[in-house]
N, C-alpha and C. Protein backbone atom coordinates (compact mmCIF):
# COMPACT_ATOMS: atom_id res chain seq x y z
N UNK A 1 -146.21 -24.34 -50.79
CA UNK A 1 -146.71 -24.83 -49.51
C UNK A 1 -148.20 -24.56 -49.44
N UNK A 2 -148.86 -25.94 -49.33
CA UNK A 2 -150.70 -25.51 -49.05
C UNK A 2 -151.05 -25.35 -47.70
N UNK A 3 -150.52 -25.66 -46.74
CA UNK A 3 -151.11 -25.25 -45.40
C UNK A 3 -149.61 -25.35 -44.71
N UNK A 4 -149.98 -24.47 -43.46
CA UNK A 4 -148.53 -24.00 -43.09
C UNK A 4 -148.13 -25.67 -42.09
N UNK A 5 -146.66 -25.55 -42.16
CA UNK A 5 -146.33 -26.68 -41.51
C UNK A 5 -146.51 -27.25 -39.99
N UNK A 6 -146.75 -27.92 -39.24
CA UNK A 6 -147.60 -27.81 -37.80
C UNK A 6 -146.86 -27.82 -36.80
N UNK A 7 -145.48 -28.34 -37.30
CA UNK A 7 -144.11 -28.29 -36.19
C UNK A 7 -143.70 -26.54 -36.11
N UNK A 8 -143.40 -26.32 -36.99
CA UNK A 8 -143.18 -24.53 -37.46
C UNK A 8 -144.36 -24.01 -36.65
N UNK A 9 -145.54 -23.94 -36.94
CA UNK A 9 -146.99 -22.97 -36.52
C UNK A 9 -146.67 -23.53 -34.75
N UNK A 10 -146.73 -25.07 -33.91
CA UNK A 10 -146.81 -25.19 -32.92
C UNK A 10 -145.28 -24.64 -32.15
N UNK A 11 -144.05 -24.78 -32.83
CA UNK A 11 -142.71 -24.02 -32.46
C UNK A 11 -142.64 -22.49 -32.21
N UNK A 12 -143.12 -22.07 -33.07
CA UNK A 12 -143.81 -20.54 -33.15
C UNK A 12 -144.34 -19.90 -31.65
N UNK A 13 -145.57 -20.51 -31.92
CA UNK A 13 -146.34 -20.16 -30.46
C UNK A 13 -146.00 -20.64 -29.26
N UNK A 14 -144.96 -21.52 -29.39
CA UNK A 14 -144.16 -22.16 -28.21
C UNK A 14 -142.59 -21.68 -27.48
N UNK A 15 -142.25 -20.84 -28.37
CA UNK A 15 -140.85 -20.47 -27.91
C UNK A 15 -140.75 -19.63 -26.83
N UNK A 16 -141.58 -18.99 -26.71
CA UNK A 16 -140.79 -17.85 -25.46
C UNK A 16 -141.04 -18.95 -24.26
N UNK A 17 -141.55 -19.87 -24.27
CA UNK A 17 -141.47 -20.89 -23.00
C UNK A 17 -140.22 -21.74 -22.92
N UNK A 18 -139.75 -22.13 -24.01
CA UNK A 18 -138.67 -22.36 -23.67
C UNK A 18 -137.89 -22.88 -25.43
N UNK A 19 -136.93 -23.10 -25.23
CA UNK A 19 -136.10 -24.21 -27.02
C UNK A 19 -137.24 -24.89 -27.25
N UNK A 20 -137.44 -24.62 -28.57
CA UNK A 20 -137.78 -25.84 -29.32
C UNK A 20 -137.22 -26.81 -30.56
N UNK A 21 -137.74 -27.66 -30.26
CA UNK A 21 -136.98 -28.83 -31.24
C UNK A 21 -137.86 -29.77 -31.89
N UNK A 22 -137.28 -30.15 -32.82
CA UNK A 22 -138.17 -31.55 -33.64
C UNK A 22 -137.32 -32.93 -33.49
N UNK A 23 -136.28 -32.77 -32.56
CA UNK A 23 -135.90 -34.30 -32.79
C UNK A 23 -134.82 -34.00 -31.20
N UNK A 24 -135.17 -34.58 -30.54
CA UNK A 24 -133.99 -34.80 -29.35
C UNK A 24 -132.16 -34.51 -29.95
N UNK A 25 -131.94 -34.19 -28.77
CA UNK A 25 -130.35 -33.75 -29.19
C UNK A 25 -129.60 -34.89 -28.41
N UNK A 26 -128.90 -35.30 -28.81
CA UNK A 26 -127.98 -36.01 -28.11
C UNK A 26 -128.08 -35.53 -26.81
N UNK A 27 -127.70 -34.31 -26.13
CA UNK A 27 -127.21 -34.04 -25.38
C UNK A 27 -128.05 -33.37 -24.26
N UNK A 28 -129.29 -34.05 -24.43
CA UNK A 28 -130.86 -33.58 -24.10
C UNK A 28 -130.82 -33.34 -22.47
N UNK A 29 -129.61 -33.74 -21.68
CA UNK A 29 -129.60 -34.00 -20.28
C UNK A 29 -129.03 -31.98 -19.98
N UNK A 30 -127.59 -31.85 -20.40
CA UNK A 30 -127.85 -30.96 -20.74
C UNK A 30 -128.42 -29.19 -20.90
N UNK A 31 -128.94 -29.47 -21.99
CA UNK A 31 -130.13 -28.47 -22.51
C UNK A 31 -131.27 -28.80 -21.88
N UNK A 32 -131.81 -29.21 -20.74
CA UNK A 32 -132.83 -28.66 -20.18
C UNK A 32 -133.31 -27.62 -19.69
N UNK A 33 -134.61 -27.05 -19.79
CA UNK A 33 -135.74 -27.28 -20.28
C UNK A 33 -136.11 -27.36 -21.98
N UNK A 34 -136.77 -28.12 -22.19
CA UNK A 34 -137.26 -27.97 -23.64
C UNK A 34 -138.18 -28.69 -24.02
N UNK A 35 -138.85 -28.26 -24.82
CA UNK A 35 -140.07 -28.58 -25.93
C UNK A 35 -139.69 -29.28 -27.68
N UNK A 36 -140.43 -30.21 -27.31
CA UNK A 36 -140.19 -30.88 -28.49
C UNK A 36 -141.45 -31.47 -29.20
N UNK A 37 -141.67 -30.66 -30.68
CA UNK A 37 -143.13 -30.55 -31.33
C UNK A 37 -142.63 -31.65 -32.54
N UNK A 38 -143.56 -32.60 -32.66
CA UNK A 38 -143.90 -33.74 -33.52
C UNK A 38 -145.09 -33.68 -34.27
N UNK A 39 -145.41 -33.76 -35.58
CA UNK A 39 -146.65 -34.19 -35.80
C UNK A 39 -146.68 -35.40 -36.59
N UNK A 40 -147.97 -35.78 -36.32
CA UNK A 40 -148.32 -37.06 -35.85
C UNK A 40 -149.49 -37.58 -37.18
N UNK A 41 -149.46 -36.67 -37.99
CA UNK A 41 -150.26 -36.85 -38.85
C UNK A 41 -151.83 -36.12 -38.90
N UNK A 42 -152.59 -36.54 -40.07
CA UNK A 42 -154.12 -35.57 -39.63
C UNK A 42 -154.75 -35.67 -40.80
N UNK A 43 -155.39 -34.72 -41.07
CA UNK A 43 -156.44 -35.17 -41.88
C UNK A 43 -156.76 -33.15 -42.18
N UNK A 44 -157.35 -32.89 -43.32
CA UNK A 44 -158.02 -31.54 -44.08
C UNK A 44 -159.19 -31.70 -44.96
N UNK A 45 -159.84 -30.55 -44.72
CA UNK A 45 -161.31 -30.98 -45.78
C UNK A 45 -161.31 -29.38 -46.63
N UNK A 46 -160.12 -29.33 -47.60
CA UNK A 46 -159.74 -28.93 -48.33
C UNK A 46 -159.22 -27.45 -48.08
N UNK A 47 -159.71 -26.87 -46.81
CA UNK A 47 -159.45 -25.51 -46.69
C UNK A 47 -158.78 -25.19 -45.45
N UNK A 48 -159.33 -26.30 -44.10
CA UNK A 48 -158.42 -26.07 -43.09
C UNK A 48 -157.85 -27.78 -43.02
N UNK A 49 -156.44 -27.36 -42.47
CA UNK A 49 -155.33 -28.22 -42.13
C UNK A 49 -155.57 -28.65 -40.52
N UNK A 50 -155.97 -30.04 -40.40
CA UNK A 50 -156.33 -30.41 -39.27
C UNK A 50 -155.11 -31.60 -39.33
N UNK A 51 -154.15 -31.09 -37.84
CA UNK A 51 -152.85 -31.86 -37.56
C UNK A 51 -153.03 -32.25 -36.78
N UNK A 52 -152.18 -33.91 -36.50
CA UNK A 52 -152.28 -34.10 -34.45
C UNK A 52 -150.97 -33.69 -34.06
N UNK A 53 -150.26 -32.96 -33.48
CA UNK A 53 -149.00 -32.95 -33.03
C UNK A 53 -149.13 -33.24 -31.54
N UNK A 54 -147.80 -33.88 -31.17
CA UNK A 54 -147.47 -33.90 -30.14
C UNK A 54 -146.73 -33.14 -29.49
N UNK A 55 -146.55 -32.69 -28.00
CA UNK A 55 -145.61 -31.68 -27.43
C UNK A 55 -145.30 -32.05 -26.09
N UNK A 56 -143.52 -32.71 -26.51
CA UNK A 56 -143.12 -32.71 -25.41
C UNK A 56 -142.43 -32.18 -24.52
N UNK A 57 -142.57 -32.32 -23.13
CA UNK A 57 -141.94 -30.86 -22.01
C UNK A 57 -140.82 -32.49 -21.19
N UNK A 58 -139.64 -31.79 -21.88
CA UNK A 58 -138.33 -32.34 -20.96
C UNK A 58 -137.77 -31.19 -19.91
N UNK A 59 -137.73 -31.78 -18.52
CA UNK A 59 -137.27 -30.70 -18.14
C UNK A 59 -136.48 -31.72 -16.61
N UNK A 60 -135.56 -31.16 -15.65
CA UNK A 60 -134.83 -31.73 -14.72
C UNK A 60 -135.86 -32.02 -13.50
N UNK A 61 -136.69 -31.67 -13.17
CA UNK A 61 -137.71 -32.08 -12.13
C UNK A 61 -138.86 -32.08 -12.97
N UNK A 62 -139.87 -33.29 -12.13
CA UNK A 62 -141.05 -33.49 -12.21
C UNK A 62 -142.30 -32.00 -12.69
N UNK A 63 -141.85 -31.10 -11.30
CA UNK A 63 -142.59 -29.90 -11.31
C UNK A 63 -142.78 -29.44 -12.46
N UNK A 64 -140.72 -29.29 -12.78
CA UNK A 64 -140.69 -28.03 -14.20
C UNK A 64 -141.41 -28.70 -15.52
N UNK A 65 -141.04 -30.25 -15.63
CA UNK A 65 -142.08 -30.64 -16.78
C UNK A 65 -143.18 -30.67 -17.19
N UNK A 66 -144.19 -30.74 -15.65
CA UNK A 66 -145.55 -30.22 -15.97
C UNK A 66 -145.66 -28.65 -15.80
N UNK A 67 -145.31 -28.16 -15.21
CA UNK A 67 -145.22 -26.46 -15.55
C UNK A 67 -145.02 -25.96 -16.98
N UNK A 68 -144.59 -26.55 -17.42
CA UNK A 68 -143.67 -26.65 -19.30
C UNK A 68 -144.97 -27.32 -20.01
N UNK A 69 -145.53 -28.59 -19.74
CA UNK A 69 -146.40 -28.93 -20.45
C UNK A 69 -147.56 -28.07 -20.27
N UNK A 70 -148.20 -27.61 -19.20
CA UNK A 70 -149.49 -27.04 -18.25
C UNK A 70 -149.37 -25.83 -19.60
N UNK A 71 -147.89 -24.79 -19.65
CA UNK A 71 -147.91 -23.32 -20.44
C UNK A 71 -148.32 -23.48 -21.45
N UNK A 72 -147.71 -24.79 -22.14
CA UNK A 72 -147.74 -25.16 -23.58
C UNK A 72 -149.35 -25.35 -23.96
N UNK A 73 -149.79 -26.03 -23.42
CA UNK A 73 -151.61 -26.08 -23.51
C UNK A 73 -152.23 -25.00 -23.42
N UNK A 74 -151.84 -24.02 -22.81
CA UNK A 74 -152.45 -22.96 -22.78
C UNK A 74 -152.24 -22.21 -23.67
N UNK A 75 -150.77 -22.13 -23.96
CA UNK A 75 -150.85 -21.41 -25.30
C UNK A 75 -151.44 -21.74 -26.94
N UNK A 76 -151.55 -22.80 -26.63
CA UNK A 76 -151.70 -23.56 -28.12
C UNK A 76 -153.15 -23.09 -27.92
N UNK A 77 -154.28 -23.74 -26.92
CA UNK A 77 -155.53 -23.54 -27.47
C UNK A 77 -155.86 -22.51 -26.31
N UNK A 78 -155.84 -21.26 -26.16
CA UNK A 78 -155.82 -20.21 -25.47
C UNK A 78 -157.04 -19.04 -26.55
N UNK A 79 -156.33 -19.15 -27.76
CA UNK A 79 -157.30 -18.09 -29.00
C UNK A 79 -156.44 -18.51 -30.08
N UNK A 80 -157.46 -17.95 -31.49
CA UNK A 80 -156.52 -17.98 -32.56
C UNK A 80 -155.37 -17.51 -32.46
N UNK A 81 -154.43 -17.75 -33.02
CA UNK A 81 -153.28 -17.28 -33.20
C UNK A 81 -152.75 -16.53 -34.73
N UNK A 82 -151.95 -15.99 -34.91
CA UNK A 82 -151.28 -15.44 -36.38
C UNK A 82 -149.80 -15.75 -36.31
N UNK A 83 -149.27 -16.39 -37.23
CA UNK A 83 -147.53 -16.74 -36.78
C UNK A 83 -147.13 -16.63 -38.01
N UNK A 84 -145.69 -16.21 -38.52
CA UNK A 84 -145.09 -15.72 -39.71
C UNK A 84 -145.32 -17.34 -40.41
N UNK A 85 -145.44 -18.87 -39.35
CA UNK A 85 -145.66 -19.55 -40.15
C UNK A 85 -146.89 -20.50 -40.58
N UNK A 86 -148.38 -18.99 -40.24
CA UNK A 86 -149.27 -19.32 -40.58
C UNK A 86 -150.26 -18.62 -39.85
N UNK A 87 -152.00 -19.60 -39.51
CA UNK A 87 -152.24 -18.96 -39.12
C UNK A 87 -153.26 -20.38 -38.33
N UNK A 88 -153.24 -20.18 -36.95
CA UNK A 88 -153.76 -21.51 -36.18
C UNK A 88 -155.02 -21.10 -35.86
N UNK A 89 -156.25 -21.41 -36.38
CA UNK A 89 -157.98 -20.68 -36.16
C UNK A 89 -158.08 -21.28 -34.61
N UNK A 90 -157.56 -22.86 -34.70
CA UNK A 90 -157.80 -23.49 -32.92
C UNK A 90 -156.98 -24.01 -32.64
N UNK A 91 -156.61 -24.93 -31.25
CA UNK A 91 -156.55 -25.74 -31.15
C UNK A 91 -156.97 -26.84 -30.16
N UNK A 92 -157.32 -28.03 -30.52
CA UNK A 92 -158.28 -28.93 -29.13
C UNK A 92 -157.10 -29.67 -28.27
N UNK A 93 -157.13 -30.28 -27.08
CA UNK A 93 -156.39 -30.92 -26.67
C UNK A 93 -157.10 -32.43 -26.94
N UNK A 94 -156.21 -33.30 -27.99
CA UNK A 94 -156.80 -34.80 -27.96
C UNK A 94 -156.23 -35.38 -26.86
N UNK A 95 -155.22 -35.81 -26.16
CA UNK A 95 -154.92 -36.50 -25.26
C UNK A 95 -153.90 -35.45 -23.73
N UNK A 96 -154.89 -35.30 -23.22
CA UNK A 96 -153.99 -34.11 -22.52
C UNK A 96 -152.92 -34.51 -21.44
N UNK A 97 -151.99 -33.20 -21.01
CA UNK A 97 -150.31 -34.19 -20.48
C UNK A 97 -150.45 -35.18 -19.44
N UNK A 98 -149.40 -35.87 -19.77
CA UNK A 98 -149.39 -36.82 -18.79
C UNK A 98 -147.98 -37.39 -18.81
N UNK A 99 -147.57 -37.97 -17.27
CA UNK A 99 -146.26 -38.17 -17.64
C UNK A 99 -145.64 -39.81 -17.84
N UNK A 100 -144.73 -39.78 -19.07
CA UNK A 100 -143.91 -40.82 -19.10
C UNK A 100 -142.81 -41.46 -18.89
N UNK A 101 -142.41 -42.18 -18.39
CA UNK A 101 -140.92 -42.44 -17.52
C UNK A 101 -139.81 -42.38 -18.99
N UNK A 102 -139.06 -41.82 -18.73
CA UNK A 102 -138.17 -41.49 -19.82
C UNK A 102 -136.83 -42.50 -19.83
N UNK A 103 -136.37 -43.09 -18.92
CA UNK A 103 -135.26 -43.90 -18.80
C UNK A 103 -134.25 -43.88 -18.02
N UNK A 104 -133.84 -42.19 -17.87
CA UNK A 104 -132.79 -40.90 -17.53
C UNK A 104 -134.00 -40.63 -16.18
N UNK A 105 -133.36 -41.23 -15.40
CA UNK A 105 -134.11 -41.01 -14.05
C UNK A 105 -134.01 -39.38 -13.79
N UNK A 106 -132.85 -38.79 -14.24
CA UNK A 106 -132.29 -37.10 -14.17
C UNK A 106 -132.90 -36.47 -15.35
N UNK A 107 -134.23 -37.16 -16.55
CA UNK A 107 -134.83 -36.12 -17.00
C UNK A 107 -136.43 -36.48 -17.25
N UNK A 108 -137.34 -35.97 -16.71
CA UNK A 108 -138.50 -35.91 -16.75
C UNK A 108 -139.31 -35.32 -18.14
N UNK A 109 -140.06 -36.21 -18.13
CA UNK A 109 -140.86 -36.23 -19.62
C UNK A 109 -142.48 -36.32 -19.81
N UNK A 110 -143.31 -34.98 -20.37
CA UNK A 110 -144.83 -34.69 -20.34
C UNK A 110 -145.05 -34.52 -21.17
N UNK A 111 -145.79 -35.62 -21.34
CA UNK A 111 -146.74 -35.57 -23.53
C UNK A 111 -148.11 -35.29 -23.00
N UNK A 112 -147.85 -34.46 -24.51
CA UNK A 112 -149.73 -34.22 -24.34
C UNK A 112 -149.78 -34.50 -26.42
N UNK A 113 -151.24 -34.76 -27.04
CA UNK A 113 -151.42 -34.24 -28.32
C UNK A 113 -152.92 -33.28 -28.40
N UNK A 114 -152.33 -32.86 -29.51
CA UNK A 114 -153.28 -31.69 -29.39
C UNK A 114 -154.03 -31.51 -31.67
N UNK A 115 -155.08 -31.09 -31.46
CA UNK A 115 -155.49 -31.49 -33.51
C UNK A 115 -155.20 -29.88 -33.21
N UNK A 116 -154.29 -29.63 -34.50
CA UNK A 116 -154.47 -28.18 -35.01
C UNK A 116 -155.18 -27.14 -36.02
N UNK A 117 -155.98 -26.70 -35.81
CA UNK A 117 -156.54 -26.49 -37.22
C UNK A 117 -156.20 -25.14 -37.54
N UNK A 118 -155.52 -25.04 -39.00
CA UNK A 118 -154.62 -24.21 -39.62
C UNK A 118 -155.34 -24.20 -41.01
N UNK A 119 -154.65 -22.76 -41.24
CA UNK A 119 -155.34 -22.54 -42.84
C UNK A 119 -154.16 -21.58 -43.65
N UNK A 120 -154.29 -21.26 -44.95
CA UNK A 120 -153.08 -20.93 -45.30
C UNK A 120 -153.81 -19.23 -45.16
N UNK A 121 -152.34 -18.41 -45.35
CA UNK A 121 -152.66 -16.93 -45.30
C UNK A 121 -153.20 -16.62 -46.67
N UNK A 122 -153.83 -15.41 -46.81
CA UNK A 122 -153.85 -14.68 -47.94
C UNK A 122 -152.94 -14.79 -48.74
N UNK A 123 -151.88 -14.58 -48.36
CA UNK A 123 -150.68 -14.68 -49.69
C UNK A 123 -150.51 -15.65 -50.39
N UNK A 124 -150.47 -17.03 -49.16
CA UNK A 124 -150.37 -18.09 -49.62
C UNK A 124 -151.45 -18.93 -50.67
N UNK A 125 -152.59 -18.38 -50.59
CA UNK A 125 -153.82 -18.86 -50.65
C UNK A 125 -153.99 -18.25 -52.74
N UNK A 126 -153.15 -17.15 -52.94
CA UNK A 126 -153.08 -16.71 -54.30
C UNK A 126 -152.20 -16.98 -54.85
């Protein structure tokens, strides 16, 4: 592995807010509240790993989804971070939350994307 993975590094720093996931569950109505980290692709200039991920906050009211998205931003680009699955130097907000009608009038849905820039650890790096 050359740079740590961006779903893993953004899941990481995201859990004590609530589940996280990389792919909706069937049963998403459910398991509310939750976070669901995508990346979206990116770009590196050989030493740091620059990702776009996305992070979405499903949750049963309007409120709790932006409350869920609002934490999530803060934690991501708040300070560096250190996570067993890596190590995040920043992160910027490219498109910050906003909400999208989901379908499920009973579940509310807040995307935001955010570029990550990650680098591998010492260990990894030898």
């Amino acid at each position: 592995m050359m740079w740590p993975n961006p779903e893993d590094l953004a899941a990481e720093i995201l859990a004590h807010r609530a589940p996280v996931v990389t792919f909706l569950p069937s049963d998403l109505q459910a398991r509310l509240p939750l976070l669901r980290v995508r990346s979206l692709g990116g770009s590196d200039d050989e030493i740091t790993d620059i990702s776009r991920v996305a992070v979405d906050a499903y949750a049963a009211t309007r409120d709790q989804a932006w409350d869920l998205a609002r934490g999530a931003r803060h934690d991501l680009v708040d300070r560096p971070t250190a996570t067993a699955a890596g190590l995040l130097d920043r992160a910027e907000t490219e498109v910050g939350p906003q909400e999208i009608p989901y379908g499920n009038r009973a579940v509310r849905y807040v995307t935001a994307t955010y570029r990550l820039h990650a680098r591998r650890t010492a260990a990894e790096a030898s």
